[in-house]
Amino acid sequence: MSLLELDGITKSFGAIHALQGVSLSVAPGEAVGLMGDNGAGKSTLMKIIAGNFPPTSGQIRIEGRQVQFHKPIDARQSGIEIVYQDLALCDNLTAAANVFLGRELKKSFGPIRYLDYKAMYKRAAELFAELKSETRPRDLVKQMSGGQRQAVAIARTRLSDPKLVLMDEPTAAISVRQVAEVLNLIQRLKDTGHAVILVSHRMPDVFDVCDRVAVLRRGTKVADKRIDQTTPEEVTGLITGAIASA
Amino acid sequence: MSETTSQDLRTRPGRGPMGHAEIDESITTRTETSGLQAIIRTQPFWVLMAIIVIGLVMSFVSDVFLTERNFFNTTRNFAFFGIMALGMSAVICTAGIDLSVGSLMGLAGIVTGLVMQAGYGIVPGFLACMGVAALVGLINGVLIAYLRMAPFVVTLGMLAMARSVSMVISNNKMIYDFGPDTDLYLWLGGESVLGVPNPVWVLIVLTAVFWWVWRYSTWGRWVIAIGGNAKAARLSGIPVERIIVSVYVLSAMMAGLAAFLLVGWFGSVTNALGEGYELNVIAASVIGGANLMGGVVYALGAPIGAALMELIRNSLLLAGIDALWQQFFVGLFLIIAVLLEQIRNRGRSE
Ligand SMILES: Nc1ncnc2c1ncn2[C@@H]1O[C@H](COP(=O)(O)OP(=O)(O)OP(=O)(O)O)[C@@H](O)[C@H]1O
Ligand SMILES: [Mg+2]
């Protein structure tokens, strides 16, 4: 059974039709690459799955059950974590504070509950080490490099044990070594039965770790193929429109 | 104090680039920078230094300055502003503003007076005072958080409305009879315990509570997060609207509390109570390090900012300078404080 099924998802922002009847399914342990030109609707689709806003029409099913997300937290509770394209971090907080934002670790002293800095710093440090990122838990995000910020955003998805991880261009601003770590992470997620949707403009990344690739063009899905049955050339043609559909 | 950082890993003179293992090691085992280094980077610290310098100068200029009596009066005078600045700092931290606190003092003071004059005693008087304050804060907060109106406009409207209501319900008369609990009330506002004025005790306790809240509570963490990036905070599942409402309720209740104590000190209340105070409270908060762009808050900033303003007033008075200069110097310090903060920020981002 599919983990996630999208059925005829449409999204309009006023006169802009960002998505027009997109259907997609993802199985446990599967990584799907989502590609498309700028403005094709990739981020919009990811945000709908993550509960940022509801689709104008269409259905979302998780493990066969139809769901309706009103808030991002609803999607999180259904086992969906997301790395946003703009990362959605608070610059004025530390890396650790950002990782744990909204689900802070607390200690109790009688009836009083207070933030457990030590545990959060420790866990955040472990997550950054796992990502092989030189991100320090106590540093303010304001002072961080693009790659470090990305590590913070990715580390957030590792707090829970999600069923599905959405990554909107997680490798856009990072070094070769870190790209390898992110791809490694995606591979590990797959191996442990997690599903991943990876939005990327980088063809090698998608061909490296994804099992399938779906291509969006102007809000419509024009292709959905197994990686071993397509080529970077074909996908490029699909993205630009040189190939109508496949 | 707010979040602080350490950068001891950034530069390591005399060493080559670190190997991976070494990086991992340093990431997981590094220790915190000394607290002092972090404190020196904050605005309240520098304002405190300014206070000490002015204090030293004044101790030479005036014999009266260092007397217990003067110290007693000065601290009591700024306690009221300090209490309100604690709440205002929370509002400013969310990139908001609360212009209604001065008028609200008038309203809350009059309500206290009316309830106690009617013979209800001090507890109902206090509850009525805080209740009306909370209600005004709730209205501000709901309009700002849920109807997405600009904080400036909403609280400016409330400034006018609260003052007007206090005029109506007081029938434009002064209240100086506080019923059976008059003595207790005047003691609360005007007297001292262990040589420290009661309002100053309230300020000390509240500052400690706020220090804890900003550092250790989830609520405090979320307020700071909202000030930094409200959109990211919302995406993280933080109930942004509810938190914003709570911040305006808090600011209003601090104003209510200050009004309650101030009336007890004065021994009377008119509907003009707190007129123009909003500007002093905002100035104290900003001098204490609150940033109008949001995302920055210091518990100690509120009393320190308020203390500096009162110290300026007191110093001018004792130095025999015309009191009419007072507002000039308060304004000057406000601008200098913001300017210094900006210069320090520029230095950091380069
Ligand atoms: N909140 C919004 N309001 C109005 N229009 C929007 C909104 N979000 C997206 N759009 C529009 O929807 C379309 C798809 O945008 P989307 O961000 O999904 O593209 P994308 O495929 O992620 O592009 P990129 O590769 O540049 O990230 C664009 O035309 C965009 O202008
Ligand atoms: Mg996008």
XYZ file of C-alpha atoms and ligand atoms in Angstrom:
628
model
C 0.000 0.000 0.000
C 1.188 3.499 -0.728
C 2.305 5.655 2.152
C 1.158 8.850 0.508
C -1.360 9.225 -2.276
C -2.218 12.525 -3.891
C -5.283 12.485 -6.079
C -6.089 15.317 -8.487
C -4.479 18.071 -6.378
C -5.305 21.536 -7.682
C -4.181 24.814 -6.187
C -5.085 28.309 -7.338
C -3.820 31.565 -5.907
C -6.448 33.900 -7.309
C -5.897 33.835 -11.049
C -2.655 31.842 -10.788
C -3.151 28.119 -11.210
C -0.085 26.761 -9.456
C -1.195 23.122 -9.593
C -3.667 21.498 -11.954
C -4.774 17.987 -11.084
C -1.547 16.475 -9.811
C -1.632 12.838 -8.672
C 1.339 11.155 -7.069
C 1.965 8.184 -4.848
C 4.932 7.331 -2.678
C 5.625 3.938 -1.103
C 7.448 3.339 2.196
C 11.195 3.225 1.707
C 10.904 5.005 -1.605
C 12.522 8.268 -2.635
C 10.805 10.288 -5.322
C 12.554 13.131 -7.080
C 10.318 16.056 -7.960
C 11.711 18.213 -10.718
C 10.545 21.143 -12.782
C 11.404 24.634 -13.897
C 11.152 27.680 -11.607
C 7.511 28.325 -10.819
C 6.395 24.863 -11.933
C 4.614 24.339 -8.616
C 7.040 22.084 -6.739
C 7.139 24.073 -3.522
C 3.391 24.581 -3.662
C 2.862 20.826 -3.804
C 5.249 20.233 -0.926
C 3.528 22.871 1.199
C 0.146 21.280 0.573
C 1.479 17.907 1.744
C 3.029 19.602 4.790
C -0.249 21.268 5.754
C 0.732 24.890 5.085
C -2.414 25.459 3.098
C -5.196 23.201 1.840
C -5.504 22.278 -1.839
C -8.228 24.028 -3.828
C -9.446 20.578 -4.753
C -8.173 17.005 -4.665
C -7.488 14.442 -1.989
C -4.567 13.451 0.214
C -4.411 9.908 1.620
C -1.895 8.623 4.099
C -1.702 4.856 4.428
C -5.042 4.676 2.681
C -6.820 7.065 5.054
C -7.995 10.391 3.716
C -6.568 13.325 5.686
C -7.173 17.038 5.853
C -4.406 19.178 7.301
C -5.392 22.556 8.698
C -2.030 23.407 10.192
C 1.562 22.261 9.667
C 1.400 20.557 13.038
C -1.396 18.281 11.767
C 0.901 16.993 9.044
C 3.725 16.572 11.537
C 1.460 14.512 13.754
C 0.679 12.301 10.758
C 4.401 11.630 10.406
C 5.401 14.204 7.795
C 8.462 16.401 8.256
C 9.586 19.095 5.824
C 12.672 21.128 5.013
C 11.380 24.353 3.517
C 13.067 25.949 0.539
C 13.509 29.196 2.488
C 14.439 27.070 5.544
C 12.027 28.941 7.876
C 14.510 29.674 10.653
C 14.560 32.324 13.369
C 17.769 34.294 12.867
C 17.794 35.623 16.409
C 17.861 32.186 18.029
C 20.643 29.644 18.347
C 20.959 26.612 16.110
C 19.754 24.336 18.893
C 16.803 26.610 19.670
C 15.784 26.447 16.017
C 16.090 22.677 15.831
C 13.779 22.310 18.831
C 11.463 25.227 18.062
C 7.904 24.255 18.954
C 8.982 21.002 20.614
C 11.473 22.122 23.223
C 12.870 19.615 25.682
C 11.908 20.415 29.240
C 12.856 19.425 32.742
C 10.630 19.565 35.785
C 11.253 21.031 39.190
C 8.126 20.183 41.134
C 5.261 21.645 39.113
C 7.576 24.038 37.253
C 8.741 23.011 33.816
C 11.708 24.728 32.264
C 13.833 24.471 29.134
C 16.510 21.815 29.289
C 19.378 23.606 27.559
C 21.890 20.865 28.214
C 19.825 18.117 26.633
C 18.925 20.276 23.623
C 22.529 21.316 23.006
C 23.646 17.727 23.293
C 21.008 16.305 20.969
C 21.504 19.108 18.437
C 25.255 18.509 18.466
C 24.650 14.830 17.782
C 22.364 15.624 14.868
C 24.861 18.065 13.351
C 27.654 15.538 13.793
C 25.500 12.937 12.050
C 25.122 15.370 9.139
C 28.881 15.969 9.219
C 28.098 19.639 9.491
C 30.310 22.094 11.318
C 27.273 23.685 12.886
C 27.586 24.587 16.523
C 24.436 24.316 18.652
C 25.113 27.544 20.549
C 25.720 29.758 17.531
C 23.107 32.247 16.442
C 21.597 31.325 13.089
C 22.111 34.963 12.053
C 25.862 34.375 11.893
C 25.739 31.107 9.995
C 26.670 30.165 6.463
C 24.083 28.912 3.998
C 25.202 25.331 4.508
C 25.031 25.542 8.275
C 21.546 26.994 8.070
C 20.534 24.134 5.830
C 21.928 21.651 8.343
C 19.777 23.247 11.027
C 16.669 22.918 8.857
C 17.466 19.286 8.042
C 18.283 18.458 11.665
C 14.748 19.514 12.604
C 13.299 16.650 10.608
C 15.371 14.172 12.623
C 13.726 14.899 15.961
C 10.816 12.601 15.390
C 10.663 9.361 13.470
C 8.633 10.553 10.503
C 7.107 8.337 7.841
C 7.721 10.835 5.090
C 10.364 13.522 4.772
C 9.853 16.344 2.269
C 12.990 18.154 1.181
C 12.632 21.306 -0.892
C 16.043 21.894 -2.445
C 18.067 20.767 0.568
C 21.333 20.831 -1.386
C 20.987 24.276 -2.952
C 23.575 26.088 -0.823
C 25.962 23.464 0.469
C 29.411 22.079 -0.176
C 30.193 18.906 -2.074
C 30.943 17.070 1.123
C 27.676 18.118 2.698
C 25.704 17.225 -0.419
C 27.115 13.737 -0.071
C 25.997 13.661 3.569
C 22.464 14.780 2.704
C 22.254 12.132 -0.019
C 23.626 9.641 2.488
C 20.928 10.643 4.913
C 18.260 10.140 2.274
C 19.694 6.689 1.572
C 19.615 5.849 5.293
C 16.032 7.073 5.544
C 15.082 4.759 2.664
C 16.899 1.818 4.185
C 14.936 2.230 7.401
C 11.609 2.264 5.566
C 11.075 6.038 5.445
C 9.801 7.721 2.327
C 11.355 10.869 0.892
C 10.267 13.428 -1.678
C 13.269 15.371 -2.916
C 12.802 18.594 -4.824
C 15.995 19.467 -6.603
C 17.353 21.227 -9.653
C 20.437 19.035 -9.487
C 20.084 16.097 -11.845
C 22.938 14.026 -10.289
C 21.347 14.175 -6.827
C 18.041 12.875 -8.106
C 19.643 10.124 -10.179
C 21.837 9.175 -7.223
C 19.276 8.476 -4.525
C 15.789 8.544 -6.010
C 13.850 5.506 -7.177
C 11.458 7.538 -9.266
C 11.346 10.967 -10.794
C 8.225 13.049 -11.322
C 8.330 16.148 -13.512
C 6.040 19.142 -13.085
C 5.540 21.661 -15.863
C 3.335 24.695 -15.288
C 1.381 22.955 -12.571
C 0.816 19.695 -14.399
C 2.625 16.415 -13.894
C 4.096 15.519 -17.292
C 6.096 12.444 -16.306
C 6.493 9.911 -13.524
C 9.131 7.300 -14.300
C 11.400 4.859 -12.615
C 14.935 6.192 -12.525
C 16.308 3.110 -14.294
C 13.878 3.675 -17.158
C 14.845 7.243 -17.931
C 17.916 9.384 -18.544
C 19.012 12.853 -17.475
C 18.577 13.942 -21.102
C 14.960 12.810 -21.180
C 14.187 14.475 -17.835
C 15.800 17.717 -19.025
C 13.631 17.590 -22.136
C 10.538 17.035 -19.998
C 11.387 19.955 -17.728
C 11.973 22.414 -20.545
C 9.059 21.160 -22.643
C 11.233 19.877 -25.481
C 9.545 16.538 -24.737
C 5.815 17.000 -24.158
C 5.290 14.102 -21.777
C 6.400 10.592 -20.973
C 19.155 37.796 29.371
C 18.587 36.710 25.828
C 20.299 33.986 23.905
C 24.014 34.411 23.675
C 26.625 32.857 21.526
C 30.200 31.891 21.704
C 32.610 31.988 18.870
C 35.668 30.449 20.392
C 35.908 27.965 17.537
C 35.762 30.482 14.766
C 39.338 31.591 14.936
C 42.133 29.395 16.103
C 45.330 31.295 15.645
C 48.385 29.264 14.811
C 46.530 26.140 13.733
C 45.816 24.676 10.359
C 42.391 23.616 9.175
C 40.788 21.037 11.414
C 40.378 17.444 10.333
C 36.942 15.883 10.285
C 37.429 13.893 13.446
C 38.679 16.988 15.177
C 35.687 18.972 14.041
C 33.294 16.310 15.291
C 35.177 16.263 18.542
C 35.029 20.004 18.965
C 31.378 20.172 18.027
C 30.337 17.720 20.686
C 32.661 18.586 23.523
C 33.087 22.309 23.368
C 32.375 24.307 26.469
C 30.448 27.500 26.964
C 32.184 30.877 26.793
C 32.420 32.664 30.070
C 29.166 34.350 31.060
C 30.988 37.651 31.399
C 31.933 37.771 27.729
C 28.308 37.256 26.780
C 27.103 39.925 29.170
C 29.532 42.516 27.850
C 27.925 42.213 24.436
C 24.514 43.303 25.688
C 23.055 46.782 25.716
C 21.861 46.719 29.366
C 25.471 46.223 30.401
C 26.584 49.419 28.668
C 23.648 51.379 29.990
C 24.528 50.145 33.466
C 28.070 51.426 32.890
C 26.628 54.804 31.902
C 24.576 54.819 35.101
C 27.670 54.125 37.180
C 29.663 56.857 35.440
C 26.891 59.429 35.871
C 26.545 58.299 39.473
C 30.256 58.801 40.123
C 30.226 62.256 38.561
C 27.151 63.215 40.526
C 28.641 62.118 43.825
C 31.230 64.863 43.329
C 28.799 67.442 42.015
C 26.191 67.097 44.737
C 26.343 66.231 48.432
C 22.739 65.150 48.360
C 23.154 62.599 45.602
C 24.503 59.718 47.660
C 22.141 60.229 50.604
C 19.804 57.440 51.532
C 16.830 59.744 51.105
C 17.750 60.565 47.518
C 18.422 56.936 46.706
C 15.077 55.960 48.215
C 13.164 58.535 46.171
C 14.988 57.854 42.935
C 14.488 54.100 43.032
C 10.832 54.445 43.964
C 10.264 56.895 41.133
C 11.632 54.600 38.480
C 10.031 51.450 39.870
C 6.708 52.312 38.220
C 8.294 52.820 34.809
C 10.449 49.740 35.283
C 7.433 47.531 35.985
C 5.668 48.800 32.882
C 8.816 48.488 30.784
C 8.995 44.771 31.641
C 5.658 44.287 29.889
C 6.449 46.740 27.114
C 9.671 44.866 26.341
C 7.658 41.717 25.685
C 5.425 43.614 23.255
C 8.391 45.220 21.520
C 10.055 41.804 21.280
C 7.215 40.694 18.990
C 7.885 43.795 16.849
C 4.765 45.389 18.304
C 4.151 48.524 20.349
C 1.687 49.405 23.108
C 0.782 53.099 23.186
C -2.203 52.555 25.462
C -0.348 51.894 28.728
C -0.445 55.499 29.967
C -4.179 55.895 29.435
C -4.753 52.452 30.832
C -3.059 53.565 34.049
C -5.655 56.321 34.309
C -8.489 53.871 33.720
C -7.131 51.194 36.055
C -6.367 53.775 38.744
C -9.853 55.256 38.581
C -11.452 51.796 38.668
C -9.387 50.913 41.741
C -10.393 54.173 43.374
C -14.083 53.739 42.624
C -14.203 50.161 43.908
C -12.342 50.970 47.116
C -14.227 54.218 47.676
C -17.425 52.180 47.553
C -16.057 50.262 50.544
C -15.148 46.973 48.914
C -11.668 46.723 50.356
C -8.270 46.333 48.827
C -8.537 42.832 47.383
C -11.586 43.567 45.228
C -9.944 46.892 44.347
C -6.816 45.105 43.161
C -8.766 42.454 41.256
C -10.893 45.101 39.543
C -7.744 47.027 38.614
C -6.038 43.988 37.116
C -9.261 42.749 35.551
C -9.912 45.966 33.638
C -6.257 46.047 32.569
C -6.406 42.468 31.320
C -9.601 43.237 29.423
C -8.021 46.228 27.660
C -4.957 44.118 26.822
C -7.178 41.352 25.514
C -8.993 43.751 23.178
C -5.657 45.137 21.926
C -4.272 41.648 21.432
C -7.259 40.185 19.624
C -7.448 43.112 17.209
C -3.720 42.853 16.502
C -3.300 39.071 16.365
C -6.533 37.868 14.827
C -7.721 40.868 12.786
C -4.104 41.627 11.796
C -4.400 45.327 12.529
C -1.259 47.399 13.047
C -0.283 47.537 16.758
C 0.439 51.253 16.466
C -3.075 52.031 15.262
C -4.938 49.714 17.635
C -3.143 50.914 20.754
C -3.332 54.548 19.630
C -7.097 54.129 19.413
C -7.093 52.476 22.819
C -5.016 55.355 24.203
C -7.853 57.725 23.343
C -10.680 55.405 24.360
C -9.253 54.317 27.727
C -8.593 57.911 28.747
C -12.071 58.916 27.715
C -13.710 56.090 29.653
C -11.735 56.992 32.758
C -12.988 60.574 32.467
C -16.565 59.405 32.102
C -16.576 56.950 34.997
C -14.698 59.291 37.335
C -17.077 62.089 36.444
C -13.904 64.154 36.163
C -13.454 64.146 39.936
C -10.469 63.274 42.085
C -10.733 60.232 44.357
C -8.875 60.368 47.671
C -11.090 58.217 49.865
C -10.210 54.546 49.567
C -12.671 53.162 52.096
C -11.815 50.884 55.029
C -8.476 49.743 53.593
C -7.119 53.235 52.958
C -4.252 52.871 55.447
C -3.154 49.522 54.093
C -3.302 50.848 50.539
C -1.244 53.944 51.313
C 1.287 51.729 53.085
C 1.536 49.420 50.072
C 2.270 52.204 47.633
C 4.137 54.656 49.832
C 6.070 52.775 52.493
C 9.027 50.454 52.559
C 10.211 47.099 53.866
C 13.823 46.779 55.048
C 14.473 50.268 53.766
C 13.436 49.440 50.216
C 10.250 51.101 48.882
C 7.491 48.583 48.271
C 7.154 49.359 44.533
C 10.891 48.672 44.221
C 10.377 45.267 45.838
C 7.708 44.552 43.257
C 10.071 45.588 40.483
C 12.886 43.408 41.856
C 10.682 40.332 42.158
C 9.126 40.842 38.725
C 12.515 41.403 37.094
C 13.715 38.103 38.551
C 10.567 36.368 37.337
C 10.941 37.842 33.846
C 14.609 36.920 33.742
C 13.598 33.332 34.393
C 10.732 33.487 31.913
C 12.889 34.805 29.066
C 15.582 32.266 29.677
C 13.793 29.145 30.804
C 10.133 29.154 29.782
C 8.701 27.912 26.529
C 6.439 30.941 26.397
C 9.459 33.261 26.544
C 11.269 31.260 23.902
C 8.239 31.441 21.630
C 7.813 35.198 22.061
C 11.448 35.680 21.033
C 10.972 33.306 18.087
C 7.905 35.216 16.890
C 9.884 38.441 17.037
C 12.624 36.866 14.950
C 10.488 35.253 12.267
C 6.762 34.976 12.863
C 6.263 32.871 9.758
C 8.863 30.308 10.809
C 7.382 30.269 14.293
C 3.953 29.490 12.882
C 5.339 26.726 10.676
C 6.964 25.200 13.763
C 3.547 24.798 15.314
C 3.771 27.731 17.725
C 0.314 29.256 18.375
C 1.431 32.686 17.182
C -1.916 34.451 17.576
C -2.466 33.274 21.122
C 1.053 34.243 22.147
C 0.653 37.727 20.690
C -2.602 38.215 22.576
C -0.893 37.093 25.782
C 1.891 39.610 25.280
C -0.555 42.537 25.062
C -2.486 41.246 28.078
C 0.803 41.075 29.972
C 1.800 44.620 29.031
C -1.623 45.909 30.083
C -1.471 44.073 33.412
C 1.945 45.519 34.152
C 0.464 48.966 33.516
C -2.453 48.072 35.799
C -0.077 46.968 38.540
C 2.000 50.138 38.203
C -1.181 52.221 38.412
C -2.308 50.357 41.523
C 0.977 51.048 43.307
C 1.242 54.630 42.058
C -2.224 55.542 43.350
C -1.321 53.999 46.703
C 1.742 56.227 46.830
C -0.046 59.419 45.710
C -2.961 58.742 48.042
C -5.317 60.044 45.387
C -6.173 59.474 41.765
C -7.448 61.600 38.920
C -8.248 60.514 35.404
C -5.056 62.219 34.237
C -2.959 59.510 35.904
C -0.229 58.210 33.599
C -0.667 60.883 30.933
C 2.295 60.708 28.548
C 3.827 57.772 30.426
C 3.700 55.537 27.334
C 6.552 57.466 25.757
C 8.719 57.196 28.868
C 8.030 53.478 29.111
C 8.882 52.899 25.458
C 12.031 54.983 25.868
C 13.055 53.009 28.960
C 12.528 49.725 27.114
C 14.525 50.828 24.095
C 17.346 52.283 26.202
C 17.332 48.940 28.014
C 18.007 47.117 24.760
C 14.596 46.280 23.298
C 14.739 46.479 19.503
C 11.664 47.862 17.749
C 12.302 45.427 14.886
C 11.571 42.634 17.344
C 13.354 39.509 18.463
C 15.447 41.013 21.261
C 14.533 41.213 24.913
C 16.362 41.607 28.209
C 14.615 41.339 31.568
C 17.292 43.512 33.187
C 16.947 46.068 30.408
C 13.621 47.350 31.698
C 14.726 48.438 35.176
C 18.107 49.594 33.882
C 16.543 51.724 31.146
C 14.040 53.187 33.585
C 16.824 53.797 36.105
C 18.892 55.756 33.601
C 15.967 58.017 32.777
C 15.231 58.734 36.418
C 18.903 59.267 37.096
C 19.068 61.922 34.364
C 16.092 63.694 35.899
C 17.538 63.492 39.382
C 21.003 64.620 38.297
C 19.736 67.664 36.452
C 17.705 68.607 39.480
C 20.619 68.242 41.895
C 23.068 69.942 39.551
C 20.766 72.939 39.518
C 20.005 72.688 35.816
C 16.587 73.863 34.746
C 14.114 70.967 34.903
C 12.885 71.999 31.477
C 16.024 70.339 30.054
C 14.966 66.948 31.371
C 13.090 65.729 28.320
C 15.938 66.904 26.126
C 18.396 64.609 27.845
C 16.022 61.668 27.945
C 15.552 62.056 24.203
C 19.273 62.429 23.660
C 20.051 59.226 25.548
C 17.343 57.378 23.650
C 18.880 58.320 20.326
C 22.417 57.570 21.511
C 21.345 54.161 22.824
C 19.817 53.170 19.492
C 22.775 54.576 17.592
C 25.273 52.593 19.654
C 23.242 49.424 19.224
C 23.272 49.959 15.474
C 27.012 50.561 15.368
C 27.670 47.424 17.394
C 25.401 45.386 15.097
C 27.171 46.678 12.031
C 30.502 45.669 13.494
C 29.174 42.179 14.162
C 27.696 41.494 10.733
C 30.904 42.293 8.923
N 1.386 32.207 -1.676
C 1.304 32.408 -3.011
N 0.483 33.358 -3.491
C 0.379 33.556 -4.829
N 1.044 32.863 -5.759
C 1.875 31.904 -5.335
C 2.055 31.628 -3.941
N 2.936 30.610 -3.830
C 3.303 30.276 -5.085
N 2.661 31.044 -5.995
C 2.792 30.929 -7.449
O 2.605 29.569 -7.795
C 3.506 29.203 -8.821
C 4.317 27.998 -8.397
O 5.233 28.398 -7.375
P 6.199 27.395 -6.627
O 6.844 28.146 -5.529
O 5.440 26.178 -6.254
O 7.280 27.034 -7.738
P 8.553 26.096 -7.654
O 8.339 25.000 -8.621
O 8.827 25.715 -6.258
O 9.700 27.038 -8.192
P 11.247 27.189 -7.753
O 12.021 26.184 -8.518
O 11.616 28.573 -8.185
O 11.318 27.004 -6.275
C 4.328 30.427 -9.158
O 3.748 31.055 -10.281
C 4.173 31.293 -7.931
O 4.249 32.656 -8.297
Mg 10.296 26.079 -4.920
